[in-house]
PDB file of C-alpha atoms and ligand atoms in Angstrom:
ATOM      1  CA  MET X   8       0.000   0.000   0.000  1.00  0.00           C
ATOM      2  CA  LYS X   9       1.255   3.453  -0.914  1.00  0.00           C
ATOM      3  CA  ILE X  10      -0.193   6.763   0.111  1.00  0.00           C
ATOM      4  CA  SER X  11       0.233  10.204  -1.337  1.00  0.00           C
ATOM      5  CA  VAL X  12      -1.231  13.534  -0.336  1.00  0.00           C
ATOM      6  CA  ASP X  13      -1.991  16.643  -2.359  1.00  0.00           C
ATOM      7  CA  GLU X  14      -1.098  19.616  -0.202  1.00  0.00           C
ATOM      8  CA  ASP X  15      -2.791  21.974  -2.654  1.00  0.00           C
ATOM      9  CA  LYS X  16      -6.132  20.232  -2.168  1.00  0.00           C
ATOM     10  CA  CYS X  17      -5.855  19.858   1.607  1.00  0.00           C
ATOM     11  CA  ILE X  18      -8.063  22.280   3.526  1.00  0.00           C
ATOM     12  CA  GLY X  19      -6.615  21.383   6.918  1.00  0.00           C
ATOM     13  CA  ALA X  20      -9.739  19.708   8.203  1.00  0.00           C
ATOM     14  CA  GLY X  21      -7.715  17.252  10.265  1.00  0.00           C
ATOM     15  CA  GLN X  22      -9.934  14.231   9.706  1.00  0.00           C
ATOM     16  CA  CYS X  23      -6.960  12.183   8.548  1.00  0.00           C
ATOM     17  CA  VAL X  24      -5.000  12.915  11.720  1.00  0.00           C
ATOM     18  CA  LEU X  25      -7.934  11.949  13.908  1.00  0.00           C
ATOM     19  CA  THR X  26      -8.460   8.751  11.951  1.00  0.00           C
ATOM     20  CA  ALA X  27      -4.874   7.602  11.369  1.00  0.00           C
ATOM     21  CA  PRO X  28      -2.543   9.537  13.677  1.00  0.00           C
ATOM     22  CA  HIS X  29       0.437   7.319  12.925  1.00  0.00           C
ATOM     23  CA  THR X  30       0.199   8.022   9.224  1.00  0.00           C
ATOM     24  CA  PHE X  31      -0.784  11.683   9.069  1.00  0.00           C
ATOM     25  CA  ASP X  32       0.050  14.873  10.931  1.00  0.00           C
ATOM     26  CA  GLN X  33      -0.703  18.516  10.290  1.00  0.00           C
ATOM     27  CA  ARG X  34       1.633  21.495   9.971  1.00  0.00           C
ATOM     28  CA  ASP X  35       1.443  23.738  12.993  1.00  0.00           C
ATOM     29  CA  SER X  36       1.512  26.863  10.855  1.00  0.00           C
ATOM     30  CA  ASP X  37      -1.460  26.262   8.578  1.00  0.00           C
ATOM     31  CA  GLY X  38      -2.897  22.817   9.306  1.00  0.00           C
ATOM     32  CA  VAL X  39      -1.917  21.338   5.964  1.00  0.00           C
ATOM     33  CA  VAL X  40      -1.398  17.605   6.044  1.00  0.00           C
ATOM     34  CA  ILE X  41       2.014  16.042   6.632  1.00  0.00           C
ATOM     35  CA  LEU X  42       2.455  12.489   5.440  1.00  0.00           C
ATOM     36  CA  LEU X  43       4.334  10.643   8.201  1.00  0.00           C
ATOM     37  CA  SER X  44       4.433   7.326   6.406  1.00  0.00           C
ATOM     38  CA  ALA X  45       3.903   6.772   2.695  1.00  0.00           C
ATOM     39  CA  GLU X  46       3.900   3.013   3.244  1.00  0.00           C
ATOM     40  CA  PRO X  47       2.072   2.356   6.501  1.00  0.00           C
ATOM     41  CA  ALA X  48       2.624  -0.875   8.385  1.00  0.00           C
ATOM     42  CA  ALA X  49      -0.139  -3.471   8.200  1.00  0.00           C
ATOM     43  CA  PRO X  50      -1.863  -2.471  11.456  1.00  0.00           C
ATOM     44  CA  GLU X  51      -2.224   1.086  10.173  1.00  0.00           C
ATOM     45  CA  GLN X  52      -3.510   0.350   6.705  1.00  0.00           C
ATOM     46  CA  ALA X  53      -7.202   0.109   7.497  1.00  0.00           C
ATOM     47  CA  ALA X  54      -7.109   3.440   9.312  1.00  0.00           C
ATOM     48  CA  ALA X  55      -5.195   5.008   6.440  1.00  0.00           C
ATOM     49  CA  ARG X  56      -7.830   3.817   3.968  1.00  0.00           C
ATOM     50  CA  THR X  57     -10.558   5.223   6.173  1.00  0.00           C
ATOM     51  CA  ALA X  58      -8.720   8.530   6.367  1.00  0.00           C
ATOM     52  CA  ALA X  59      -8.621   8.748   2.592  1.00  0.00           C
ATOM     53  CA  ALA X  60     -12.351   8.042   2.480  1.00  0.00           C
ATOM     54  CA  VAL X  61     -13.286  10.673   5.052  1.00  0.00           C
ATOM     55  CA  CYS X  62     -11.005  13.456   3.815  1.00  0.00           C
ATOM     56  CA  PRO X  63     -13.451  16.186   2.766  1.00  0.00           C
ATOM     57  CA  ALA X  64     -11.024  17.512   0.157  1.00  0.00           C
ATOM     58  CA  ALA X  65     -10.157  14.160  -1.451  1.00  0.00           C
ATOM     59  CA  ALA X  66      -6.523  15.066  -0.870  1.00  0.00           C
ATOM     60  CA  ILE X  67      -5.381  11.548   0.059  1.00  0.00           C
ATOM     61  CA  THR X  68      -4.680   8.915  -2.571  1.00  0.00           C
ATOM     62  CA  VAL X  69      -4.237   5.260  -1.643  1.00  0.00           C
ATOM     63  CA  VAL X  70      -2.728   2.814  -4.092  1.00  0.00           C
ATOM     64  CA  ALA X  71      -3.149  -0.836  -3.234  1.00  0.00           C
ATOM     65  CA  GLY X  72      -0.219  -3.184  -3.410  1.00  0.00           C
TER      66      GLY X  72
HETATM   67  S1  SF4 N  23      -8.442  15.136   6.092  1.00  0.00           S
HETATM   68 FE1  SF4 N  23      -7.859  15.858   4.052  1.00  0.00          FE
HETATM   69  S2  SF4 N  23      -8.225  18.054   4.126  1.00  0.00           S
HETATM   70 FE2  SF4 N  23      -8.169  17.333   6.231  1.00  0.00          FE
HETATM   71  S3  SF4 N  23      -6.030  17.600   6.888  1.00  0.00           S
HETATM   72 FE3  SF4 N  23      -6.234  15.517   6.118  1.00  0.00          FE
HETATM   73  S4  SF4 N  23      -5.643  15.656   3.950  1.00  0.00           S
HETATM   74 FE4  SF4 N  23      -6.093  17.721   4.648  1.00  0.00          FE
END
């Protein structure tokens, strides 16, 4: 599984951080997403998928594999 984020789309809603705090963080200055792990470990993958689904800006892309 690989994850990418589009900082230009991100509106800093923070849903990803609440859902998958080991995979995502937010910049202190403006709340834009920080990708902590582009290839999350197995225990984190379900949460990362959920984060992509709940992101209101569709800024998170998950590629299976
Ligand atoms: S949920 Fe989406 S819009 Fe909100 S901080 Fe994460 S990537 Fe950005």
